[in-house]
CSV table of C-alpha atoms and ligand atoms in Angstrom, one decimal:
chain,number,residue,atom,x,y,z
D,1,MET,CA,123.4,99.3,128.6
D,2,SER,CA,120.3,98.4,130.6
D,3,THR,CA,118.0,100.3,132.9
D,4,LYS,CA,118.1,100.2,136.6
D,5,VAL,CA,114.7,98.8,137.0
D,6,TYR,CA,115.6,95.9,134.7
D,7,ASP,CA,118.8,95.3,136.6
D,8,CYS,CA,116.9,95.2,139.9
D,9,LEU,CA,114.4,92.7,138.5
D,10,LYS,CA,117.2,90.6,137.1
D,11,GLN,CA,118.8,90.5,140.6
D,12,ILE,CA,115.4,89.5,142.1
D,13,GLY,CA,115.2,86.7,139.5
D,14,GLU,CA,118.8,85.6,140.2
D,15,LYS,CA,118.1,85.5,143.9
D,16,ILE,CA,115.0,83.3,143.4
D,17,ILE,CA,116.8,81.1,140.9
D,18,GLU,CA,119.7,80.7,143.4
D,19,ASN,CA,117.2,79.7,146.1
D,20,LYS,CA,115.1,77.4,143.9
D,21,ASP,CA,115.8,74.3,145.8
D,22,PHE,CA,115.4,75.9,149.2
D,23,LEU,CA,112.0,77.3,148.3
D,24,THR,CA,110.9,74.0,146.8
D,25,ASP,CA,112.1,72.2,149.9
D,26,LEU,CA,110.0,74.5,152.1
D,27,ASP,CA,107.0,73.8,149.8
D,28,ARG,CA,107.7,70.0,150.1
D,29,GLU,CA,107.1,70.2,153.8
D,30,ILE,CA,103.6,71.8,153.6
D,31,GLY,CA,102.7,71.8,149.9
D,32,ASP,CA,103.5,70.1,146.7
D,33,ALA,CA,107.3,70.9,146.3
D,34,ASP,CA,107.1,73.3,143.4
D,35,HIS,CA,107.3,76.9,144.7
D,36,GLY,CA,111.0,77.3,143.9
D,37,VAL,CA,110.6,75.6,140.6
D,38,ASN,CA,107.5,77.7,139.7
D,39,MET,CA,109.1,81.0,140.7
D,40,ALA,CA,112.5,80.2,139.1
D,41,ARG,CA,110.8,79.3,135.8
D,42,GLY,CA,108.8,82.6,136.0
D,43,PHE,CA,111.8,84.8,136.7
D,44,GLN,CA,113.9,83.1,134.0
D,45,ALA,CA,111.2,84.1,131.6
D,46,VAL,CA,111.2,87.7,133.1
D,47,ILE,CA,115.0,88.0,132.6
D,48,GLU,CA,114.6,86.9,129.0
D,49,LYS,CA,111.4,88.7,128.0
D,50,VAL,CA,111.5,92.1,129.7
D,51,ASP,CA,113.2,94.8,127.6
D,52,PRO,CA,116.4,95.8,129.4
D,53,GLU,CA,116.4,99.2,127.7
D,54,ASP,CA,112.9,100.2,128.8
D,55,ALA,CA,113.2,103.0,131.4
D,56,ASP,CA,109.5,103.2,132.1
D,57,ILE,CA,109.2,101.5,135.5
D,58,GLY,CA,105.4,100.9,134.9
D,59,ASN,CA,106.0,99.2,131.6
D,60,VAL,CA,108.7,96.9,133.1
D,61,LEU,CA,106.6,96.0,136.1
D,62,LYS,CA,103.6,95.3,133.9
D,63,LYS,CA,105.6,93.0,131.6
D,64,THR,CA,107.0,91.3,134.6
D,65,GLY,CA,103.6,90.7,136.1
D,66,MET,CA,102.2,89.4,132.8
D,67,THR,CA,105.2,87.1,132.3
D,68,LEU,CA,104.8,85.7,135.9
D,69,LEU,CA,101.1,85.2,135.4
D,70,SER,CA,101.7,83.2,132.2
D,71,THR,CA,104.7,81.2,133.3
D,72,VAL,CA,104.7,80.6,137.1
D,73,GLY,CA,101.5,78.5,137.5
D,74,GLY,CA,100.3,77.3,140.9
D,75,ALA,CA,98.7,79.7,143.4
D,76,SER,CA,101.7,82.0,143.4
D,77,GLY,CA,101.7,82.8,139.7
D,78,PRO,CA,98.5,84.7,139.6
D,79,LEU,CA,99.2,86.3,143.0
D,80,TYR,CA,102.7,87.5,142.2
D,81,GLY,CA,101.6,88.4,138.7
D,82,THR,CA,98.8,90.6,140.1
D,83,ALA,CA,101.1,92.1,142.7
D,84,TYR,CA,103.5,93.3,140.0
D,85,MET,CA,100.7,94.5,137.7
D,86,GLU,CA,99.1,96.5,140.4
D,87,ALA,CA,102.4,98.0,141.4
D,88,ALA,CA,103.0,98.8,137.7
D,89,LYS,CA,100.0,101.1,137.7
D,90,VAL,CA,101.5,103.3,140.4
D,91,PHE,CA,104.7,103.6,138.3
D,92,ALA,CA,103.1,104.2,134.9
D,93,GLY,CA,105.3,106.6,132.9
D,94,LYS,CA,107.8,107.0,135.8
D,95,THR,CA,111.5,106.5,135.6
D,96,GLU,CA,112.4,107.2,139.2
D,97,VAL,CA,111.4,105.5,142.5
D,98,GLY,CA,110.4,107.6,145.5
D,99,GLY,CA,109.3,106.6,149.0
D,100,GLU,CA,105.6,107.6,148.5
D,101,ASP,CA,105.3,105.8,145.2
D,102,PHE,CA,107.0,102.7,146.7
D,103,LYS,CA,104.5,102.8,149.6
D,104,ALA,CA,101.6,103.1,147.1
D,105,ALA,CA,103.0,100.2,145.1
D,106,LEU,CA,103.3,97.9,148.1
D,107,GLU,CA,99.7,98.8,149.1
D,108,ALA,CA,98.4,98.2,145.6
D,109,ALA,CA,100.2,94.8,145.5
D,110,ILE,CA,98.5,93.8,148.8
D,111,ALA,CA,95.1,94.9,147.5
D,112,GLY,CA,95.7,92.9,144.3
D,113,ILE,CA,96.8,89.8,146.2
D,114,GLN,CA,93.8,90.0,148.5
D,115,LYS,CA,91.4,90.5,145.7
D,116,ARG,CA,92.6,87.4,143.9
D,117,GLY,CA,93.4,85.1,146.9
D,118,LYS,CA,90.9,86.3,149.5
D,119,ALA,CA,93.5,85.8,152.3
D,120,VAL,CA,93.9,88.1,155.3
D,121,LYS,CA,96.9,88.5,157.7
D,122,GLY,CA,97.6,85.4,159.8
D,123,GLU,CA,96.7,82.7,157.2
D,124,LYS,CA,100.3,81.6,156.6
D,125,THR,CA,100.8,83.2,153.2
D,126,MET,CA,103.0,85.7,151.5
D,127,LEU,CA,100.8,88.4,153.0
D,128,ASP,CA,102.3,87.6,156.5
D,129,ALA,CA,105.6,89.0,155.2
D,130,LEU,CA,104.2,91.7,152.9
D,131,MET,CA,101.6,93.3,155.2
D,132,PRO,CA,103.9,93.9,158.2
D,133,ALA,CA,106.7,95.0,155.9
D,134,THR,CA,104.3,97.6,154.3
D,135,ASP,CA,103.1,98.9,157.6
D,136,VAL,CA,106.6,99.5,158.9
D,137,PHE,CA,107.7,100.9,155.5
D,138,SER,CA,104.8,103.4,155.6
D,139,GLU,CA,105.6,104.5,159.2
D,140,LYS,CA,109.3,105.0,158.3
D,141,ILE,CA,108.5,107.1,155.2
D,142,ALA,CA,105.9,109.2,157.2
D,143,GLY,CA,108.7,109.8,159.8
D,144,GLY,CA,111.0,111.1,157.1
D,145,ALA,CA,113.2,108.1,156.6
D,146,SER,CA,114.9,107.5,153.2
D,147,LEU,CA,113.8,104.8,150.8
D,148,VAL,CA,116.7,102.5,151.8
D,149,GLU,CA,116.1,103.1,155.5
D,150,ALA,CA,112.4,102.4,155.2
D,151,LEU,CA,113.1,99.3,153.1
D,152,ASP,CA,115.7,98.1,155.7
D,153,ALA,CA,113.1,98.2,158.4
D,154,ALA,CA,110.5,96.6,156.1
D,155,CYS,CA,112.9,93.7,155.4
D,156,THR,CA,113.3,93.1,159.2
D,157,ALA,CA,109.5,93.1,159.5
D,158,ALA,CA,109.1,90.7,156.6
D,159,ALA,CA,111.7,88.3,158.1
D,160,GLU,CA,109.8,88.5,161.4
D,161,GLY,CA,106.7,87.7,159.4
D,162,VAL,CA,108.3,84.6,158.0
D,163,GLU,CA,109.2,83.5,161.6
D,164,PHE,CA,105.6,84.2,162.6
D,165,THR,CA,104.3,81.8,159.8
D,166,LYS,CA,106.1,79.0,161.6
D,167,THR,CA,103.8,79.4,164.6
D,168,ILE,CA,100.5,79.3,162.8
D,169,ALA,CA,98.4,76.9,160.8
D,170,ALA,CA,97.7,77.5,157.1
D,171,THR,CA,94.1,78.3,156.3
D,172,LYS,CA,94.6,79.3,152.6
D,173,GLY,CA,96.3,77.5,149.8
D,174,ARG,CA,97.5,73.9,149.6
D,175,ALA,CA,99.2,74.1,153.0
D,176,SER,CA,95.7,74.4,154.5
D,177,TYR,CA,95.0,70.8,153.7
D,178,LEU,CA,97.5,69.9,156.5
D,179,GLY,CA,95.6,72.0,159.1
D,180,ASP,CA,97.6,72.1,162.4
D,181,ARG,CA,100.3,69.8,160.9
D,182,SER,CA,101.5,72.9,158.9
D,183,ILE,CA,102.6,74.5,162.2
D,184,GLY,CA,106.3,74.5,162.7
D,185,HIS,CA,107.0,75.1,159.0
D,186,GLN,CA,107.8,78.5,157.4
D,187,ASP,CA,105.6,79.6,154.5
D,188,PRO,CA,107.4,79.3,151.1
D,189,GLY,CA,105.6,82.3,149.6
D,190,ALA,CA,106.4,84.6,152.6
D,191,THR,CA,110.0,83.5,152.2
D,192,SER,CA,110.2,84.3,148.5
D,193,LEU,CA,108.5,87.6,149.2
D,194,THR,CA,111.0,88.5,151.8
D,195,MET,CA,113.9,87.6,149.4
D,196,THR,CA,112.3,90.0,146.9
D,197,LEU,CA,112.2,92.9,149.3
D,198,GLU,CA,115.8,92.2,150.5
D,199,THR,CA,117.1,92.1,147.0
D,200,ILE,CA,115.4,95.5,146.2
D,201,ARG,CA,117.0,97.0,149.4
D,202,ASP,CA,120.4,95.6,148.5
D,203,PHE,CA,120.1,96.9,145.0
D,204,LEU,CA,119.1,100.4,146.1
D,205,LYS,CA,121.9,100.5,148.7
D,206,GLU,CA,124.6,100.0,146.0
K,301,ADP,N1,95.1,82.8,148.9
K,301,ADP,C1,96.3,83.1,149.0
K,301,ADP,N2,96.7,84.4,149.3
K,301,ADP,C2,98.0,84.7,149.4
K,301,ADP,N3,99.0,83.9,149.2
K,301,ADP,C3,98.7,82.6,148.9
K,301,ADP,C4,97.4,82.1,148.8
K,301,ADP,N4,97.4,80.8,148.6
K,301,ADP,C5,98.7,80.4,148.5
K,301,ADP,N5,99.5,81.5,148.7
K,301,ADP,C6,101.0,81.5,148.7
K,301,ADP,O1,101.4,80.7,147.7
K,301,ADP,C7,102.5,79.9,148.1
K,301,ADP,C8,102.5,78.6,147.4
K,301,ADP,O2,102.9,78.8,146.1
K,301,ADP,P1,103.1,77.6,145.0
K,301,ADP,O3,103.7,76.5,145.7
K,301,ADP,O4,103.9,78.2,143.9
K,301,ADP,O5,101.7,77.3,144.5
K,301,ADP,P2,100.7,76.0,144.8
K,301,ADP,O6,100.3,76.2,146.3
K,301,ADP,O7,99.6,76.2,143.9
K,301,ADP,O8,101.6,74.8,144.6
K,301,ADP,C9,102.2,79.7,149.6
K,301,ADP,O9,103.4,79.5,150.3
K,301,ADP,C10,101.6,81.1,150.0
K,301,ADP,O10,102.5,82.0,150.4
K,302,MG,MG1,103.3,74.5,145.6
């Protein structure tokens, strides 16, 4: 037996690993061709190191964040690691996921990413998927939507955010070295972030 939270993280990992080459190719266009490799290595370690029997969502997310922090490398390792560790605090001691907690976890993840990376919306980073997704998610929850309904809308907003990253120049991270030449390419981190949200949605739908 394994817990739901572990199963969900395993599915996120499998999705990232499946898309390793795609994410790396995106990073080849505007970075150093390692985003997929970095993330796949990190999630392989998460699948192996996180205790499948641990039902405490906070513990599982914390272990995930620490593992990503120590194995992913690059800019995305500390950023994703911090995002999961900040989300972990919201779920400390909890074994169920509700809309309000999920919203708080998304907001905590954004705050953590911004504290570390100093990026704002519109700099062609993972935040261009996560911030609009979180805004839409919060609106939906406030309007009485279910977790899955809110996540569905959040995934659409995240995917639109990825499209938006194609239209702007990067001003943070390695892609910023290209300046305007980064326009026309979608951001790898925004793409992996959207895959993460889509996997959680699909998992919760089942
Ligand atoms: N300061 C930042 N804030 C938020 N996200 C960032 C920042 N810098 C880079 N990123 C994200 O990290 C991704 C690149 O990750 P990765 O290729 O793994 O690391 P590196 O750029 O060090 O090679 C980018 O596509 C972007 O989404
Ligand atoms: Mg890279």
